mmCIF file of C-alpha atoms in Angstrom:
data_model
loop_
_atom_site.group_PDB
_atom_site.id
_atom_site.type_symbol
_atom_site.label_atom_id
_atom_site.label_comp_id
_atom_site.label_asym_id
_atom_site.label_seq_id
_atom_site.Cartn_x
_atom_site.Cartn_y
_atom_site.Cartn_z
ATOM 1 C CA MET A 118 29.742 12.023 12.427
ATOM 2 C CA GLN A 119 28.374 15.338 13.221
ATOM 3 C CA GLN A 120 28.463 16.194 10.072
ATOM 4 C CA GLN A 121 25.305 13.587 8.772
ATOM 5 C CA SER A 122 23.708 15.573 12.693
ATOM 6 C CA GLN A 123 23.614 18.513 11.396
ATOM 7 C CA ALA A 124 22.367 16.827 7.919
ATOM 8 C CA LEU A 125 19.753 14.825 9.779
ATOM 9 C CA PRO A 126 17.115 18.374 11.153
ATOM 10 C CA ARG A 127 18.321 19.719 7.462
ATOM 11 C CA LEU A 128 16.268 16.534 6.084
ATOM 12 C CA ILE A 129 13.060 16.982 8.473
ATOM 13 C CA ALA A 130 13.000 20.376 7.922
ATOM 14 C CA GLY A 131 12.652 19.869 4.016
ATOM 15 C CA ARG A 132 10.205 17.273 4.018
ATOM 16 C CA ILE A 133 7.854 18.974 6.909
ATOM 17 C CA VAL A 134 7.746 22.358 3.811
ATOM 18 C CA ARG A 135 7.040 20.237 1.151
ATOM 19 C CA GLY A 136 4.283 18.668 2.908
ATOM 20 C CA ARG A 137 6.494 14.899 2.506
ATOM 21 C CA VAL A 138 5.563 14.853 6.775
ATOM 22 C CA ALA A 139 1.736 14.069 5.631
ATOM 23 C CA ILE A 140 2.501 12.024 3.108
ATOM 24 C CA ASP A 141 5.092 9.183 4.630
ATOM 25 C CA VAL A 142 1.485 9.256 7.880
ATOM 26 C CA LEU A 143 -1.024 8.505 4.982
ATOM 27 C CA LEU A 144 1.937 5.798 3.342
ATOM 28 C CA VAL A 145 2.305 4.253 6.515
ATOM 29 C CA VAL A 146 -1.554 4.251 8.379
ATOM 30 C CA GLY A 147 -2.116 2.791 4.966
ATOM 31 C CA ALA A 148 -0.418 0.404 4.596
ATOM 32 C CA SER A 149 -1.060 -0.569 8.399
ATOM 33 C CA LEU A 150 -5.004 -1.484 7.209
ATOM 34 C CA LEU A 151 -3.327 -3.090 4.223
ATOM 35 C CA ILE A 152 -1.177 -5.694 6.911
ATOM 36 C CA ALA A 153 -4.374 -5.677 8.592
ATOM 37 C CA ILE A 154 -6.786 -7.122 5.515
ATOM 38 C CA ALA A 155 -4.172 -9.569 5.146
ATOM 39 C CA ALA A 156 -4.497 -10.890 8.171
ATOM 40 C CA GLN A 157 -8.265 -11.121 7.723
ATOM 41 C CA ILE A 158 -7.895 -13.597 5.013
ATOM 42 C CA ALA A 159 -6.504 -16.636 7.348
ATOM 43 C CA ILE A 160 -6.995 -20.350 6.238
ATOM 44 C CA PRO A 161 -6.665 -22.622 9.882
ATOM 45 C CA VAL A 162 -4.058 -25.493 9.319
ATOM 46 C CA PRO A 163 -4.379 -28.439 11.021
ATOM 47 C CA PHE A 164 -2.658 -29.403 14.147
ATOM 48 C CA SER A 165 -1.316 -26.119 14.533
ATOM 49 C CA VAL A 166 -2.210 -21.889 16.224
ATOM 50 C CA VAL A 167 -0.394 -19.988 13.281
ATOM 51 C CA PRO A 168 -3.063 -19.904 10.623
ATOM 52 C CA LEU A 169 -2.164 -19.350 6.932
ATOM 53 C CA THR A 170 -2.484 -15.639 6.411
ATOM 54 C CA LEU A 171 -1.692 -12.949 3.538
ATOM 55 C CA GLN A 172 0.062 -10.844 6.231
ATOM 56 C CA PRO A 173 3.577 -12.055 5.651
ATOM 57 C CA LEU A 174 3.821 -10.523 2.269
ATOM 58 C CA ALA A 175 1.948 -7.631 2.802
ATOM 59 C CA VAL A 176 4.423 -6.886 5.874
ATOM 60 C CA LEU A 177 7.337 -7.722 2.585
ATOM 61 C CA MET A 178 5.917 -6.162 0.313
ATOM 62 C CA ILE A 179 5.402 -2.989 2.605
ATOM 63 C CA GLY A 180 8.601 -2.889 3.227
ATOM 64 C CA ALA A 181 10.608 -4.140 0.187
ATOM 65 C CA SER A 182 8.250 -1.036 -1.582
ATOM 66 C CA LEU A 183 7.623 2.057 1.403
ATOM 67 C CA GLY A 184 11.631 1.142 2.527
ATOM 68 C CA ARG A 185 12.849 0.478 5.735
ATOM 69 C CA VAL A 186 11.630 2.948 7.635
ATOM 70 C CA ARG A 187 8.357 3.793 6.428
ATOM 71 C CA GLY A 188 8.603 0.467 6.143
ATOM 72 C CA ALA A 189 9.037 -0.441 10.121
ATOM 73 C CA ALA A 190 6.800 2.236 10.633
ATOM 74 C CA ALA A 191 3.567 0.436 9.001
ATOM 75 C CA ALA A 192 4.271 -2.373 10.348
ATOM 76 C CA THR A 193 4.991 -0.825 14.086
ATOM 77 C CA LEU A 194 1.406 0.981 14.155
ATOM 78 C CA TYR A 195 -0.555 -2.412 13.104
ATOM 79 C CA LEU A 196 1.384 -3.739 16.690
ATOM 80 C CA MET A 197 -0.194 -0.765 18.286
ATOM 81 C CA GLU A 198 -3.395 -0.959 16.982
ATOM 82 C CA GLY A 199 -3.789 -4.755 17.202
ATOM 83 C CA PHE A 200 -2.496 -5.111 20.791
ATOM 84 C CA SER A 201 -5.257 -1.626 21.203
ATOM 85 C CA GLY A 202 -8.145 -3.591 20.622
ATOM 86 C CA MET A 203 -8.692 -3.082 17.565
ATOM 87 C CA PRO A 204 -9.948 -6.471 15.331
ATOM 88 C CA VAL A 205 -6.748 -6.292 13.374
ATOM 89 C CA PHE A 206 -4.697 -9.447 13.767
ATOM 90 C CA ALA A 207 -5.527 -12.874 12.088
ATOM 91 C CA GLN A 208 -9.667 -13.882 12.400
ATOM 92 C CA GLY A 209 -9.945 -10.765 13.455
ATOM 93 C CA TYR A 210 -7.942 -10.175 16.832
ATOM 94 C CA GLY A 211 -6.695 -7.353 18.916
ATOM 95 C CA GLY A 212 -6.338 -6.602 22.314
ATOM 96 C CA PRO A 213 -4.253 -7.240 24.871
ATOM 97 C CA ALA A 214 -4.090 -10.430 25.231
ATOM 98 C CA MET A 215 -2.649 -10.862 21.611
ATOM 99 C CA LEU A 216 0.737 -9.887 24.104
ATOM 100 C CA LEU A 217 1.343 -13.292 25.536
ATOM 101 C CA ALA A 218 -0.778 -15.318 22.676
ATOM 102 C CA PRO A 219 1.628 -18.140 20.888
ATOM 103 C CA THR A 220 0.854 -16.375 18.166
ATOM 104 C CA ALA A 221 2.523 -13.444 19.446
ATOM 105 C CA GLY A 222 6.231 -13.875 18.328
ATOM 106 C CA TYR A 223 5.407 -13.351 14.575
ATOM 107 C CA LEU A 224 3.480 -10.405 15.558
ATOM 108 C CA PHE A 225 6.801 -9.116 17.788
ATOM 109 C CA SER A 226 9.078 -10.380 13.767
ATOM 110 C CA TYR A 227 7.192 -8.136 11.475
ATOM 111 C CA PRO A 228 8.810 -4.446 12.488
ATOM 112 C CA VAL A 229 11.767 -6.078 12.272
ATOM 113 C CA ALA A 230 11.044 -8.487 9.025
ATOM 114 C CA ALA A 231 9.282 -5.646 6.797
ATOM 115 C CA TRP A 232 13.006 -3.480 7.990
ATOM 116 C CA ILE A 233 15.449 -5.744 7.009
ATOM 117 C CA ALA A 234 13.086 -6.125 3.160
ATOM 118 C CA GLY A 235 14.020 -2.199 3.782
ATOM 119 C CA TRP A 236 16.542 -2.023 4.113
ATOM 120 C CA PHE A 237 18.140 -4.562 1.103
ATOM 121 C CA SER A 238 15.273 -3.183 -1.419
ATOM 122 C CA GLU A 239 16.830 0.615 -0.848
ATOM 123 C CA ARG A 240 20.083 -0.878 -1.727
ATOM 124 C CA GLY A 241 19.203 -2.499 -4.999
ATOM 125 C CA TRP A 242 17.743 -5.482 -4.390
ATOM 126 C CA SER A 243 14.461 -5.250 -6.339
ATOM 127 C CA SER A 244 16.501 -4.617 -9.327
ATOM 128 C CA SER A 245 16.199 -7.959 -9.980
ATOM 129 C CA THR A 246 13.295 -11.068 -9.868
ATOM 130 C CA LEU A 247 15.599 -12.886 -7.761
ATOM 131 C CA ARG A 248 17.093 -10.641 -5.523
ATOM 132 C CA SER A 249 13.898 -8.939 -5.108
ATOM 133 C CA VAL A 250 12.593 -12.668 -3.563
ATOM 134 C CA ALA A 251 16.609 -13.406 -1.697
ATOM 135 C CA GLY A 252 16.038 -10.300 -0.018
ATOM 136 C CA MET A 253 12.497 -10.751 1.152
ATOM 137 C CA LEU A 254 13.203 -14.887 2.285
ATOM 138 C CA VAL A 255 16.206 -13.439 4.190
ATOM 139 C CA ALA A 256 12.987 -10.903 5.688
ATOM 140 C CA LEU A 257 10.813 -13.989 6.233
ATOM 141 C CA ALA A 258 13.656 -16.469 8.173
ATOM 142 C CA VAL A 259 13.399 -13.250 11.196
ATOM 143 C CA ILE A 260 9.189 -13.732 10.873
ATOM 144 C CA TYR A 261 9.334 -17.309 11.057
ATOM 145 C CA ILE A 262 12.604 -17.449 14.034
ATOM 146 C CA GLY A 263 10.332 -14.589 15.967
ATOM 147 C CA GLY A 264 7.664 -17.078 15.677
ATOM 148 C CA TRP A 265 9.066 -20.165 16.224
ATOM 149 C CA SER A 266 11.036 -18.595 19.084
ATOM 150 C CA TRP A 267 7.801 -18.007 21.140
ATOM 151 C CA LEU A 268 5.672 -20.510 20.022
ATOM 152 C CA ALA A 269 8.300 -22.942 21.318
ATOM 153 C CA ASN A 270 8.244 -21.472 24.834
ATOM 154 C CA TYR A 271 4.344 -22.785 24.747
ATOM 155 C CA VAL A 272 4.428 -26.574 23.023
ATOM 156 C CA GLY A 273 8.733 -27.083 22.976
ATOM 157 C CA LEU A 274 11.412 -26.163 20.352
ATOM 158 C CA ARG A 275 10.120 -29.494 17.610
ATOM 159 C CA VAL A 276 6.036 -29.248 17.600
ATOM 160 C CA ALA A 277 7.176 -25.181 17.322
ATOM 161 C CA PHE A 278 9.064 -25.942 14.191
ATOM 162 C CA THR A 279 6.750 -28.801 12.834
ATOM 163 C CA THR A 280 3.536 -26.523 13.316
ATOM 164 C CA GLY A 281 4.246 -23.378 13.046
ATOM 165 C CA VAL A 282 7.154 -22.935 10.784
ATOM 166 C CA VAL A 283 7.387 -26.893 8.198
ATOM 167 C CA PRO A 284 3.843 -26.008 6.766
ATOM 168 C CA PHE A 285 4.580 -23.014 5.574
ATOM 169 C CA ILE A 286 7.731 -22.667 3.972
ATOM 170 C CA ILE A 287 5.940 -24.195 0.403
ATOM 171 C CA PRO A 288 2.980 -21.511 1.043
ATOM 172 C CA ASP A 289 5.215 -18.453 2.273
ATOM 173 C CA ILE A 290 7.840 -19.290 -0.757
ATOM 174 C CA VAL A 291 4.589 -19.456 -3.368
ATOM 175 C CA LYS A 292 3.639 -15.795 -1.287
ATOM 176 C CA ILE A 293 7.261 -13.974 -1.888
ATOM 177 C CA ALA A 294 7.416 -14.864 -5.481
ATOM 178 C CA ILE A 295 4.307 -13.639 -6.364
ATOM 179 C CA GLY A 296 5.468 -10.712 -3.929
ATOM 180 C CA ALA A 297 8.596 -10.241 -6.514
ATOM 181 C CA ALA A 298 7.425 -10.035 -9.448
ATOM 182 C CA LEU A 299 4.871 -7.503 -8.443
ATOM 183 C CA LEU A 300 7.340 -5.172 -6.460
ATOM 184 C CA PRO A 301 8.565 -3.196 -9.451
ATOM 185 C CA GLN A 302 4.783 -1.508 -9.336
ATOM 186 C CA ALA A 303 4.337 -1.717 -5.979
ATOM 187 C CA GLN A 304 7.782 0.582 -6.242
ATOM 188 C CA ARG A 305 6.642 2.845 -8.800
ATOM 189 C CA LEU A 306 3.275 3.039 -7.319
ATOM 190 C CA VAL A 307 5.281 4.436 -4.535
ATOM 191 C CA ALA A 308 7.552 7.014 -6.625
ATOM 192 C CA ARG A 309 4.412 8.091 -7.761
ATOM 193 C CA MET A 310 2.657 9.563 -3.945
ATOM 194 C CA THR A 311 6.109 10.903 -2.808
ATOM 195 C CA ALA A 312 7.469 13.405 -6.024
#
């Protein structure tokens, strides 16, 4: 354990010396903006307060391509941007009131989902499309659980599930399949930027 704690300062110093911190910051900020753009591609779902967006795909792709730390940082920065008042959430919403909105559980789950997608990717799960899909499905389950449990406080467990999870399962599976197919190209792009 002591050896690991001594290695961390050397790793940080090495990244600063070689300019890696600036690259990491740019990647995190850029990724948070990609999540914000994906949020604006929103389709209202009848009988649901939750719109269909590309946010889950963006969060999972960012986690899987940037890795768990940068992916979670990007999702966290996105939340900070939105809660500070920037109109980066779906349909141009933003502000501290979103902390208590019925859809806040989905938002709160994004950093965890990005971290999980990155964790699977760092362990080689992105080496095949099937394994990429499996890792992203686990991370997507975190988004569903976060959103469903929060929404249930407003409408009850059953209604939250039928309006906050069920309508999104098939579209999200399609998005994940597309994401898994695009993941190798995204990872190569990140690798070139960080080389």
